[in-house]
């Protein structure tokens, strides 16, 4: 049950102690008109104390909470018939005494401070009716009602904070366990698989021919595998959100440099996958149309409630009208794989190309507002193994006109 189970056990103890207090008051009271009826009400309270304690330990829901509230209210409203008509606002305490606080605490623990306050108001209204008998009398002391409402608010607030703290502690423990397992696997992979892939790459390049192609593929797989074991699991992702940066870093290789913020770029899971798929389509176009030696740079950033991913290459560029011609011929790599995916997310795609200077595509999609995950402007470059230094991610932006960011945008299919 965790910390929440401790709250329910405390409520059970409170019910038993309040029941004993009510029994003591009934045994020592001399002003009750119908004491036998009072003991009958006390018996109902005892049965419900045992039943509620067991029921809350098995399952909790609105139905049980509502029944708890109604049973307690029924016992409270029976007090005038036990005491007699002469017991008015100045008469003896209701038969239930402090036992009426049980359902208020249960509602507060289950639903938070708002639910606790609502249950307290209902019980306070019933208690004031019992004390006033012929309607609500503002002269009746309200101390008990105020204390009941405050108890519902405070216990509900503390219970909610405690649940959140327990969830965070559990996530931290899971992250620590996952980190230890990742380190163990990384050591084993580094001592075996990565060394073999590096050897295949080196020997393939030495032999040349078809072996060089195998060596290149081995190098790409080595870079991707290094990125996977180097990437830290995101502990800030919320339910239904994914870190776009982690998805993009999987594209890193000797020919592709990926730069993402140091903090997670959180998007709805489906949106993040679609953006990553669009980036993959753009990189496929680089390999297909720019040759094996082409280089590509992927930059992801967050700004003003949106996430922007830019893919650039150093290829020959796209001739004017080539994209429109390809779409007319039925080759819809840009129209569907890239533009279609991003448009379905409510985003935009800007493609810019200068012949002989490369191509750039800029994908912009809306992000959750405010974007969770902490400060979004701390950037760190993710450099692929075998990068050889390369040119920094901002060189392509320095001299190419026609781009909103001063750079070149690539998105598409050359046909």
mmCIF file of C-alpha atoms in Angstrom:
data_model
loop_
_atom_site.group_PDB
_atom_site.id
_atom_site.type_symbol
_atom_site.label_atom_id
_atom_site.label_comp_id
_atom_site.label_asym_id
_atom_site.label_seq_id
_atom_site.Cartn_x
_atom_site.Cartn_y
_atom_site.Cartn_z
ATOM 1 C CA UNK A 1 0.000 0.000 0.000
ATOM 2 C CA UNK A 2 2.916 2.347 0.603
ATOM 3 C CA UNK A 3 2.401 5.683 2.275
ATOM 4 C CA UNK A 4 -1.290 5.827 1.369
ATOM 5 C CA UNK A 5 -1.847 2.585 3.287
ATOM 6 C CA UNK A 6 -0.526 4.313 6.405
ATOM 7 C CA UNK A 7 -3.246 6.960 6.058
ATOM 8 C CA UNK A 8 -5.973 4.314 5.843
ATOM 9 C CA UNK A 9 -4.606 2.486 8.877
ATOM 10 C CA UNK A 10 -4.588 5.774 10.782
ATOM 11 C CA UNK A 11 -8.241 6.364 9.802
ATOM 12 C CA UNK A 12 -9.127 2.870 11.071
ATOM 13 C CA UNK A 13 -7.449 3.629 14.397
ATOM 14 C CA UNK A 14 -9.331 6.926 14.551
ATOM 15 C CA UNK A 15 -12.658 5.161 13.981
ATOM 16 C CA UNK A 16 -12.007 2.636 16.744
ATOM 17 C CA UNK A 17 -10.857 5.307 19.209
ATOM 18 C CA UNK A 18 -13.874 7.511 18.378
ATOM 19 C CA UNK A 19 -16.188 4.524 18.806
ATOM 20 C CA UNK A 20 -14.748 3.842 22.270
ATOM 21 C CA UNK A 21 -15.182 7.526 23.159
ATOM 22 C CA UNK A 22 -18.822 7.484 22.003
ATOM 23 C CA UNK A 23 -19.476 4.340 24.064
ATOM 24 C CA UNK A 24 -17.972 6.024 27.131
ATOM 25 C CA UNK A 25 -20.174 9.084 26.669
ATOM 26 C CA UNK A 26 -23.272 6.924 26.259
ATOM 27 C CA UNK A 27 -22.452 4.893 29.363
ATOM 28 C CA UNK A 28 -21.916 7.958 31.552
ATOM 29 C CA UNK A 29 -24.688 10.141 30.125
ATOM 30 C CA UNK A 30 -27.815 10.523 32.228
ATOM 31 C CA UNK A 31 -29.838 12.735 29.934
ATOM 32 C CA UNK A 32 -30.712 10.358 27.132
ATOM 33 C CA UNK A 33 -34.459 9.733 26.810
ATOM 34 C CA UNK A 34 -33.973 6.365 24.999
ATOM 35 C CA UNK A 35 -30.626 4.815 26.047
ATOM 36 C CA UNK A 36 -31.487 1.436 24.481
ATOM 37 C CA UNK A 37 -31.896 3.119 21.102
ATOM 38 C CA UNK A 38 -28.566 4.802 21.741
ATOM 39 C CA UNK A 39 -26.865 1.438 22.282
ATOM 40 C CA UNK A 40 -28.508 0.189 19.089
ATOM 41 C CA UNK A 41 -27.044 3.137 17.171
ATOM 42 C CA UNK A 42 -23.700 2.427 18.794
ATOM 43 C CA UNK A 43 -23.950 -1.182 17.607
ATOM 44 C CA UNK A 44 -24.508 0.026 14.039
ATOM 45 C CA UNK A 45 -21.467 2.258 14.431
ATOM 46 C CA UNK A 46 -19.389 -0.682 15.647
ATOM 47 C CA UNK A 47 -20.490 -2.898 12.752
ATOM 48 C CA UNK A 48 -19.760 -0.189 10.211
ATOM 49 C CA UNK A 49 -16.375 0.520 11.807
ATOM 50 C CA UNK A 50 -15.374 -3.102 11.283
ATOM 51 C CA UNK A 51 -16.938 -3.285 7.811
ATOM 52 C CA UNK A 52 -15.446 -0.008 6.589
ATOM 53 C CA UNK A 53 -11.996 -0.903 7.887
ATOM 54 C CA UNK A 54 -12.070 -4.172 5.923
ATOM 55 C CA UNK A 55 -13.657 -2.625 2.814
ATOM 56 C CA UNK A 56 -11.134 0.203 2.589
ATOM 57 C CA UNK A 57 -8.288 -2.315 2.893
ATOM 58 C CA UNK A 58 -9.603 -4.296 -0.109
ATOM 59 C CA UNK A 59 -10.939 -1.703 -2.550
ATOM 60 C CA UNK A 60 -11.688 1.987 -2.507
ATOM 61 C CA UNK A 61 -14.099 3.860 -4.708
ATOM 62 C CA UNK A 62 -16.782 6.512 -4.828
ATOM 63 C CA UNK A 63 -19.536 4.034 -3.990
ATOM 64 C CA UNK A 64 -17.856 2.968 -0.761
ATOM 65 C CA UNK A 65 -17.101 6.573 0.162
ATOM 66 C CA UNK A 66 -20.717 7.576 -0.454
ATOM 67 C CA UNK A 67 -22.052 4.678 1.631
ATOM 68 C CA UNK A 68 -19.634 5.604 4.414
ATOM 69 C CA UNK A 69 -20.927 9.172 4.386
ATOM 70 C CA UNK A 70 -24.599 8.112 4.382
ATOM 71 C CA UNK A 71 -24.203 5.569 7.221
ATOM 72 C CA UNK A 72 -22.381 8.093 9.390
ATOM 73 C CA UNK A 73 -24.973 10.765 8.635
ATOM 74 C CA UNK A 74 -27.776 8.347 9.500
ATOM 75 C CA UNK A 75 -26.226 7.576 12.884
ATOM 76 C CA UNK A 76 -25.766 11.290 13.524
ATOM 77 C CA UNK A 77 -29.367 12.169 12.587
ATOM 78 C CA UNK A 78 -30.625 9.476 14.998
ATOM 79 C CA UNK A 79 -29.234 11.453 17.937
ATOM 80 C CA UNK A 80 -32.384 13.612 18.523
ATOM 81 C CA UNK A 81 -34.525 10.488 18.887
ATOM 82 C CA UNK A 82 -32.058 9.045 21.422
ATOM 83 C CA UNK A 83 -31.705 12.272 23.416
ATOM 84 C CA UNK A 84 -35.310 13.379 23.376
ATOM 85 C CA UNK A 85 -36.848 16.715 22.359
ATOM 86 C CA UNK A 86 -35.612 18.552 25.438
ATOM 87 C CA UNK A 87 -31.966 18.210 24.368
ATOM 88 C CA UNK A 88 -31.507 21.293 22.180
ATOM 89 C CA UNK A 89 -28.404 23.283 21.319
ATOM 90 C CA UNK A 90 -27.332 23.214 24.933
ATOM 91 C CA UNK A 91 -28.089 19.516 25.401
ATOM 92 C CA UNK A 92 -25.778 16.545 25.417
ATOM 93 C CA UNK A 93 -23.381 15.671 22.621
ATOM 94 C CA UNK A 94 -24.742 13.608 19.700
ATOM 95 C CA UNK A 95 -24.398 9.849 20.037
ATOM 96 C CA UNK A 96 -21.747 9.690 17.338
ATOM 97 C CA UNK A 97 -19.470 12.215 19.095
ATOM 98 C CA UNK A 98 -16.190 12.507 17.169
ATOM 99 C CA UNK A 99 -16.958 9.385 15.078
ATOM 100 C CA UNK A 100 -18.426 11.665 12.373
ATOM 101 C CA UNK A 101 -14.893 12.615 11.335
ATOM 102 C CA UNK A 102 -14.202 9.164 9.852
ATOM 103 C CA UNK A 103 -15.786 9.660 6.417
ATOM 104 C CA UNK A 104 -14.378 13.191 6.176
ATOM 105 C CA UNK A 105 -10.853 11.832 6.602
ATOM 106 C CA UNK A 106 -11.560 9.018 4.133
ATOM 107 C CA UNK A 107 -12.791 11.442 1.475
ATOM 108 C CA UNK A 108 -9.786 13.694 2.072
ATOM 109 C CA UNK A 109 -7.240 10.878 1.712
ATOM 110 C CA UNK A 110 -8.926 9.477 -1.388
ATOM 111 C CA UNK A 111 -9.794 12.672 -3.256
ATOM 112 C CA UNK A 112 -7.664 15.447 -1.801
ATOM 113 C CA UNK A 113 -8.558 18.600 0.062
ATOM 114 C CA UNK A 114 -11.553 19.519 -2.108
ATOM 115 C CA UNK A 115 -13.227 16.173 -1.514
ATOM 116 C CA UNK A 116 -12.394 16.411 2.198
ATOM 117 C CA UNK A 117 -13.930 19.894 2.451
ATOM 118 C CA UNK A 118 -17.070 18.766 0.599
ATOM 119 C CA UNK A 119 -17.573 15.802 2.940
ATOM 120 C CA UNK A 120 -16.911 18.044 5.954
ATOM 121 C CA UNK A 121 -19.540 20.554 4.821
ATOM 122 C CA UNK A 122 -22.147 17.796 4.438
ATOM 123 C CA UNK A 123 -21.406 16.369 7.890
ATOM 124 C CA UNK A 124 -21.305 19.841 9.446
ATOM 125 C CA UNK A 125 -24.729 20.666 7.982
ATOM 126 C CA UNK A 126 -26.167 17.480 9.485
ATOM 127 C CA UNK A 127 -24.521 18.208 12.838
ATOM 128 C CA UNK A 128 -25.906 21.754 12.906
ATOM 129 C CA UNK A 129 -29.381 20.444 12.110
ATOM 130 C CA UNK A 130 -29.111 17.982 14.987
ATOM 131 C CA UNK A 131 -28.003 20.682 17.408
ATOM 132 C CA UNK A 132 -30.596 23.197 16.220
ATOM 133 C CA UNK A 133 -33.445 20.638 15.970
ATOM 134 C CA UNK A 134 -35.983 23.111 14.491
ATOM 135 C CA UNK A 135 -33.715 24.378 11.747
ATOM 136 C CA UNK A 136 -30.357 26.030 11.612
ATOM 137 C CA UNK A 137 -29.628 28.341 14.480
ATOM 138 C CA UNK A 138 -26.704 30.712 14.055
ATOM 139 C CA UNK A 139 -26.380 30.883 17.828
ATOM 140 C CA UNK A 140 -25.210 27.266 17.918
ATOM 141 C CA UNK A 141 -21.409 27.158 18.358
ATOM 142 C CA UNK A 142 -19.647 26.447 15.069
ATOM 143 C CA UNK A 143 -16.325 25.286 16.518
ATOM 144 C CA UNK A 144 -16.944 21.641 15.660
ATOM 145 C CA UNK A 145 -17.927 22.424 12.075
ATOM 146 C CA UNK A 146 -14.920 24.658 11.550
ATOM 147 C CA UNK A 147 -12.567 22.021 12.926
ATOM 148 C CA UNK A 148 -14.156 19.367 10.724
ATOM 149 C CA UNK A 149 -13.705 21.487 7.584
ATOM 150 C CA UNK A 150 -10.134 22.354 8.514
ATOM 151 C CA UNK A 151 -9.364 18.672 9.136
ATOM 152 C CA UNK A 152 -10.714 17.735 5.704
ATOM 153 C CA UNK A 153 -8.660 20.460 3.998
ATOM 154 C CA UNK A 154 -5.396 19.818 5.850
ATOM 155 C CA UNK A 155 -5.507 16.011 5.709
ATOM 156 C CA UNK A 156 -6.480 16.081 2.026
ATOM 157 C CA UNK A 157 -3.639 18.442 1.177
ATOM 158 C CA UNK A 158 -1.064 16.471 3.145
ATOM 159 C CA UNK A 159 -2.260 13.183 1.662
ATOM 160 C CA UNK A 160 -1.954 14.512 -1.881
ATOM 161 C CA UNK A 161 1.547 15.895 -1.246
ATOM 162 C CA UNK A 162 2.596 12.615 0.326
ATOM 163 C CA UNK A 163 1.363 10.610 -2.671
ATOM 164 C CA UNK A 164 3.321 12.826 -5.048
ATOM 165 C CA UNK A 165 6.453 12.490 -2.942
ATOM 166 C CA UNK A 166 6.079 8.714 -2.941
ATOM 167 C CA UNK A 167 5.657 8.648 -6.733
ATOM 168 C CA UNK A 168 8.777 10.750 -7.204
ATOM 169 C CA UNK A 169 10.744 8.536 -4.840
ATOM 170 C CA UNK A 170 9.614 5.459 -6.737
ATOM 171 C CA UNK A 171 10.597 7.002 -10.074
ATOM 172 C CA UNK A 172 13.999 7.911 -8.655
ATOM 173 C CA UNK A 173 14.527 4.336 -7.451
ATOM 174 C CA UNK A 174 13.516 2.969 -10.865
ATOM 175 C CA UNK A 175 15.882 5.365 -12.620
ATOM 176 C CA UNK A 176 18.739 4.351 -10.333
ATOM 177 C CA UNK A 177 18.080 0.659 -10.978
ATOM 178 C CA UNK A 178 17.834 1.286 -14.726
ATOM 179 C CA UNK A 179 21.089 3.250 -14.640
ATOM 180 C CA UNK A 180 22.929 0.428 -12.890
ATOM 181 C CA UNK A 181 21.610 -2.094 -15.401
ATOM 182 C CA UNK A 182 22.550 0.204 -18.286
ATOM 183 C CA UNK A 183 26.093 0.520 -16.966
ATOM 184 C CA UNK A 184 26.393 -3.255 -16.635
ATOM 185 C CA UNK A 185 25.185 -3.816 -20.199
ATOM 186 C CA UNK A 186 27.363 -0.992 -21.515
ATOM 187 C CA UNK A 187 30.476 -2.597 -20.059
ATOM 188 C CA UNK A 188 29.640 -5.924 -21.673
ATOM 189 C CA UNK A 189 28.805 -4.354 -25.042
ATOM 190 C CA UNK A 190 31.924 -2.195 -25.024
ATOM 191 C CA UNK A 191 34.159 -5.180 -24.341
ATOM 192 C CA UNK A 192 32.631 -7.292 -27.105
ATOM 193 C CA UNK A 193 30.259 -5.932 -29.752
ATOM 194 C CA UNK A 194 31.695 -2.431 -30.156
ATOM 195 C CA UNK A 195 35.251 -3.694 -30.482
ATOM 196 C CA UNK A 196 34.210 -6.221 -33.112
ATOM 197 C CA UNK A 197 32.329 -3.564 -35.117
ATOM 198 C CA UNK A 198 35.297 -1.205 -34.916
ATOM 199 C CA UNK A 199 37.590 -3.982 -36.149
ATOM 200 C CA UNK A 200 35.245 -4.771 -39.056
ATOM 201 C CA UNK A 201 35.123 -1.113 -40.022
ATOM 202 C CA UNK A 202 38.893 -0.702 -39.919
ATOM 203 C CA UNK A 203 39.667 -3.904 -41.808
ATOM 204 C CA UNK A 204 36.942 -3.212 -44.377
ATOM 205 C CA UNK A 205 38.417 0.171 -45.189
ATOM 206 C CA UNK A 206 41.885 -1.368 -45.463
ATOM 207 C CA UNK A 207 40.749 -4.124 -47.834
ATOM 208 C CA UNK A 208 38.565 -1.869 -49.974
ATOM 209 C CA UNK A 209 36.029 -2.909 -52.576
ATOM 210 C CA UNK A 210 32.882 -4.561 -51.261
ATOM 211 C CA UNK A 211 34.555 -4.979 -47.894
ATOM 212 C CA UNK A 212 34.710 -1.190 -47.596
ATOM 213 C CA UNK A 213 30.925 -1.007 -47.840
ATOM 214 C CA UNK A 214 30.616 -3.609 -45.092
ATOM 215 C CA UNK A 215 33.078 -1.614 -43.020
ATOM 216 C CA UNK A 216 31.039 1.544 -43.519
ATOM 217 C CA UNK A 217 27.858 -0.199 -42.409
ATOM 218 C CA UNK A 218 29.659 -1.626 -39.380
ATOM 219 C CA UNK A 219 30.837 1.870 -38.503
ATOM 220 C CA UNK A 220 27.311 3.236 -38.669
ATOM 221 C CA UNK A 221 26.009 0.466 -36.441
ATOM 222 C CA UNK A 222 28.854 1.048 -34.002
ATOM 223 C CA UNK A 223 27.988 4.748 -33.799
ATOM 224 C CA UNK A 224 24.279 4.009 -33.301
ATOM 225 C CA UNK A 225 25.028 1.432 -30.625
ATOM 226 C CA UNK A 226 27.380 3.792 -28.798
ATOM 227 C CA UNK A 227 24.650 6.434 -28.822
ATOM 228 C CA UNK A 228 22.117 3.997 -27.383
ATOM 229 C CA UNK A 229 24.294 2.969 -24.450
ATOM 230 C CA UNK A 230 25.468 6.549 -23.858
ATOM 231 C CA UNK A 231 22.022 8.141 -23.792
ATOM 232 C CA UNK A 232 20.590 8.645 -20.330
ATOM 233 C CA UNK A 233 16.996 7.617 -19.679
ATOM 234 C CA UNK A 234 14.701 10.611 -19.290
ATOM 235 C CA UNK A 235 13.294 10.872 -15.786
ATOM 236 C CA UNK A 236 11.213 13.964 -16.517
ATOM 237 C CA UNK A 237 8.916 12.486 -19.098
ATOM 238 C CA UNK A 238 5.283 12.601 -18.100
ATOM 239 C CA UNK A 239 2.537 10.196 -18.941
ATOM 240 C CA UNK A 240 1.875 10.251 -22.680
ATOM 241 C CA UNK A 241 4.998 12.318 -23.479
ATOM 242 C CA UNK A 242 8.242 11.304 -25.167
ATOM 243 C CA UNK A 243 11.649 12.946 -25.437
ATOM 244 C CA UNK A 244 12.087 13.936 -29.068
ATOM 245 C CA UNK A 245 15.802 14.497 -28.481
ATOM 246 C CA UNK A 246 16.309 10.843 -27.543
ATOM 247 C CA UNK A 247 14.535 9.732 -30.725
ATOM 248 C CA UNK A 248 16.626 12.051 -32.903
ATOM 249 C CA UNK A 249 19.953 11.002 -31.360
ATOM 250 C CA UNK A 250 19.400 7.524 -32.752
ATOM 251 C CA UNK A 251 20.128 8.942 -36.220
ATOM 252 C CA UNK A 252 23.646 9.910 -35.179
ATOM 253 C CA UNK A 253 26.412 8.279 -37.208
ATOM 254 C CA UNK A 254 29.748 9.036 -38.831
ATOM 255 C CA UNK A 255 27.890 11.006 -41.515
ATOM 256 C CA UNK A 256 25.119 12.523 -39.406
ATOM 257 C CA UNK A 257 25.735 14.881 -36.485
ATOM 258 C CA UNK A 258 22.814 15.373 -34.106
ATOM 259 C CA UNK A 259 22.621 18.349 -31.732
ATOM 260 C CA UNK A 260 19.827 18.469 -29.145
ATOM 261 C CA UNK A 261 19.209 20.422 -25.927
ATOM 262 C CA UNK A 262 20.674 19.095 -22.710
ATOM 263 C CA UNK A 263 17.134 18.991 -21.318
ATOM 264 C CA UNK A 264 14.367 16.766 -22.767
ATOM 265 C CA UNK A 265 12.250 18.010 -25.666
ATOM 266 C CA UNK A 266 8.928 16.595 -24.526
ATOM 267 C CA UNK A 267 6.123 16.118 -27.038
ATOM 268 C CA UNK A 268 3.066 13.865 -27.071
ATOM 269 C CA UNK A 269 4.363 10.369 -27.816
ATOM 270 C CA UNK A 270 2.675 10.088 -31.209
ATOM 271 C CA UNK A 271 3.835 13.552 -32.257
ATOM 272 C CA UNK A 272 7.439 12.828 -31.300
ATOM 273 C CA UNK A 273 7.410 9.624 -33.340
ATOM 274 C CA UNK A 274 5.959 11.410 -36.372
ATOM 275 C CA UNK A 275 8.576 14.167 -36.202
ATOM 276 C CA UNK A 276 11.350 11.586 -35.874
ATOM 277 C CA UNK A 277 9.919 9.708 -38.883
ATOM 278 C CA UNK A 278 9.910 12.936 -40.928
ATOM 279 C CA UNK A 279 13.534 13.569 -39.983
ATOM 280 C CA UNK A 280 14.370 10.000 -40.993
ATOM 281 C CA UNK A 281 12.746 10.573 -44.378
ATOM 282 C CA UNK A 282 14.824 13.721 -44.875
ATOM 283 C CA UNK A 283 18.029 11.850 -44.013
ATOM 284 C CA UNK A 284 17.049 9.060 -46.425
ATOM 285 C CA UNK A 285 16.841 11.689 -49.160
ATOM 286 C CA UNK A 286 20.334 12.889 -48.259
ATOM 287 C CA UNK A 287 21.750 9.390 -48.673
ATOM 288 C CA UNK A 288 19.763 8.752 -51.851
ATOM 289 C CA UNK A 289 20.461 11.986 -53.718
ATOM 290 C CA UNK A 290 23.679 13.390 -52.282
ATOM 291 C CA UNK A 291 25.897 10.304 -52.403
ATOM 292 C CA UNK A 292 27.587 8.176 -49.772
ATOM 293 C CA UNK A 293 30.065 10.848 -48.789
ATOM 294 C CA UNK A 294 27.461 13.487 -48.017
ATOM 295 C CA UNK A 295 27.327 14.915 -44.528
ATOM 296 C CA UNK A 296 24.146 15.901 -42.654
ATOM 297 C CA UNK A 297 23.453 17.908 -39.526
ATOM 298 C CA UNK A 298 20.328 17.660 -37.354
ATOM 299 C CA UNK A 299 19.593 20.455 -34.868
ATOM 300 C CA UNK A 300 16.628 20.400 -32.471
ATOM 301 C CA UNK A 301 15.582 23.355 -30.319
ATOM 302 C CA UNK A 302 12.599 24.754 -28.442
ATOM 303 C CA UNK A 303 11.439 28.342 -28.657
ATOM 304 C CA UNK A 304 8.205 30.209 -27.864
ATOM 305 C CA UNK A 305 6.011 27.158 -27.333
ATOM 306 C CA UNK A 306 7.204 25.246 -30.394
ATOM 307 C CA UNK A 307 9.876 22.689 -31.237
ATOM 308 C CA UNK A 308 11.966 23.181 -34.370
ATOM 309 C CA UNK A 309 14.084 20.469 -35.979
ATOM 310 C CA UNK A 310 16.437 21.451 -38.797
ATOM 311 C CA UNK A 311 18.096 18.970 -41.161
ATOM 312 C CA UNK A 312 20.915 20.260 -43.386
ATOM 313 C CA UNK A 313 23.295 18.616 -45.829
ATOM 314 C CA UNK A 314 26.305 19.636 -47.911
ATOM 315 C CA UNK A 315 25.011 18.120 -51.136
ATOM 316 C CA UNK A 316 24.477 19.724 -54.542
ATOM 317 C CA UNK A 317 21.113 21.253 -53.627
ATOM 318 C CA UNK A 318 17.727 20.953 -55.310
ATOM 319 C CA UNK A 319 17.166 22.646 -58.684
ATOM 320 C CA UNK A 320 14.299 25.139 -58.851
ATOM 321 C CA UNK A 321 10.970 23.450 -59.500
ATOM 322 C CA UNK A 322 12.312 19.958 -58.835
ATOM 323 C CA UNK A 323 10.031 19.329 -55.825
ATOM 324 C CA UNK A 324 6.911 20.393 -57.721
ATOM 325 C CA UNK A 325 7.944 18.215 -60.651
ATOM 326 C CA UNK A 326 8.508 15.211 -58.397
ATOM 327 C CA UNK A 327 5.094 15.666 -56.771
ATOM 328 C CA UNK A 328 3.424 15.926 -60.183
ATOM 329 C CA UNK A 329 5.136 12.677 -61.225
ATOM 330 C CA UNK A 330 3.741 10.892 -58.167
ATOM 331 C CA UNK A 331 6.957 10.845 -56.140
ATOM 332 C CA UNK A 332 5.566 12.124 -52.842
ATOM 333 C CA UNK A 333 8.521 11.775 -50.487
ATOM 334 C CA UNK A 334 8.306 15.402 -49.363
ATOM 335 C CA UNK A 335 4.553 15.824 -49.730
ATOM 336 C CA UNK A 336 3.597 12.839 -47.610
ATOM 337 C CA UNK A 337 6.594 11.552 -45.641
ATOM 338 C CA UNK A 338 7.562 15.010 -44.418
ATOM 339 C CA UNK A 339 4.957 17.699 -45.100
ATOM 340 C CA UNK A 340 2.009 15.370 -44.519
ATOM 341 C CA UNK A 341 3.283 14.152 -41.144
ATOM 342 C CA UNK A 342 4.119 17.610 -39.855
ATOM 343 C CA UNK A 343 0.904 19.197 -41.166
ATOM 344 C CA UNK A 344 -1.081 16.525 -39.340
ATOM 345 C CA UNK A 345 0.521 17.760 -36.106
ATOM 346 C CA UNK A 346 -0.426 21.360 -36.785
ATOM 347 C CA UNK A 347 3.136 22.264 -37.758
ATOM 348 C CA UNK A 348 4.900 23.724 -40.780
ATOM 349 C CA UNK A 349 7.734 22.680 -43.085
ATOM 350 C CA UNK A 350 10.067 25.171 -44.798
ATOM 351 C CA UNK A 351 12.416 23.854 -47.504
ATOM 352 C CA UNK A 352 15.290 26.010 -48.771
ATOM 353 C CA UNK A 353 18.004 24.986 -51.169
ATOM 354 C CA UNK A 354 20.815 26.761 -52.996
ATOM 355 C CA UNK A 355 22.351 24.862 -55.950
ATOM 356 C CA UNK A 356 25.849 23.782 -55.057
ATOM 357 C CA UNK A 357 25.497 24.737 -51.402
ATOM 358 C CA UNK A 358 23.196 22.100 -49.987
ATOM 359 C CA UNK A 359 19.635 21.885 -48.782
ATOM 360 C CA UNK A 360 17.864 22.460 -45.481
ATOM 361 C CA UNK A 361 14.442 21.535 -44.140
ATOM 362 C CA UNK A 362 12.988 23.159 -41.059
ATOM 363 C CA UNK A 363 10.213 21.310 -39.226
ATOM 364 C CA UNK A 364 8.253 23.292 -36.640
ATOM 365 C CA UNK A 365 5.564 21.729 -34.450
ATOM 366 C CA UNK A 366 3.694 23.099 -31.420
ATOM 367 C CA UNK A 367 4.886 21.924 -28.021
ATOM 368 C CA UNK A 368 3.034 21.567 -24.692
ATOM 369 C CA UNK A 369 2.780 24.962 -23.007
ATOM 370 C CA UNK A 370 4.594 25.489 -20.782
ATOM 371 C CA UNK A 371 7.069 22.934 -22.069
ATOM 372 C CA UNK A 372 7.898 20.582 -19.158
ATOM 373 C CA UNK A 373 11.339 19.320 -18.430
ATOM 374 C CA UNK A 374 13.128 22.360 -17.104
ATOM 375 C CA UNK A 375 15.068 25.149 -18.781
ATOM 376 C CA UNK A 376 15.023 24.578 -22.540
ATOM 377 C CA UNK A 377 18.001 26.684 -23.565
ATOM 378 C CA UNK A 378 20.918 24.601 -22.335
ATOM 379 C CA UNK A 379 22.356 22.981 -25.424
ATOM 380 C CA UNK A 380 24.921 20.264 -25.820
ATOM 381 C CA UNK A 381 26.143 18.882 -29.104
ATOM 382 C CA UNK A 382 25.806 15.144 -29.583
ATOM 383 C CA UNK A 383 28.809 14.205 -31.721
ATOM 384 C CA UNK A 384 28.753 10.858 -33.488
ATOM 385 C CA UNK A 385 31.793 8.597 -33.190
ATOM 386 C CA UNK A 386 33.954 8.925 -36.252
ATOM 387 C CA UNK A 387 32.795 12.490 -36.784
ATOM 388 C CA UNK A 388 36.351 13.547 -37.316
ATOM 389 C CA UNK A 389 35.563 16.984 -35.981
ATOM 390 C CA UNK A 390 33.448 17.973 -38.980
ATOM 391 C CA UNK A 391 32.139 21.463 -39.250
ATOM 392 C CA UNK A 392 30.172 22.819 -36.331
ATOM 393 C CA UNK A 393 26.436 22.769 -36.498
ATOM 394 C CA UNK A 394 26.138 26.506 -37.157
ATOM 395 C CA UNK A 395 28.560 26.846 -40.087
ATOM 396 C CA UNK A 396 25.832 26.077 -42.593
ATOM 397 C CA UNK A 397 23.906 29.084 -41.308
ATOM 398 C CA UNK A 398 26.581 31.687 -41.791
ATOM 399 C CA UNK A 399 26.453 32.529 -45.464
ATOM 400 C CA UNK A 400 23.391 31.083 -47.154
ATOM 401 C CA UNK A 401 20.594 33.533 -47.930
ATOM 402 C CA UNK A 402 16.909 32.803 -48.164
ATOM 403 C CA UNK A 403 16.472 31.205 -44.754
ATOM 404 C CA UNK A 404 14.555 32.618 -41.845
ATOM 405 C CA UNK A 405 17.382 31.503 -39.542
ATOM 406 C CA UNK A 406 20.103 32.428 -41.985
ATOM 407 C CA UNK A 407 20.594 28.794 -42.975
ATOM 408 C CA UNK A 408 19.499 26.227 -45.533
ATOM 409 C CA UNK A 409 16.549 23.934 -45.056
ATOM 410 C CA UNK A 410 16.305 20.502 -46.532
ATOM 411 C CA UNK A 411 13.190 18.409 -46.485
ATOM 412 C CA UNK A 412 12.720 16.586 -49.479
ATOM 413 C CA UNK A 413 12.744 14.294 -52.199
ATOM 414 C CA UNK A 414 14.556 15.356 -55.294
ATOM 415 C CA UNK A 415 12.205 13.343 -57.332
#
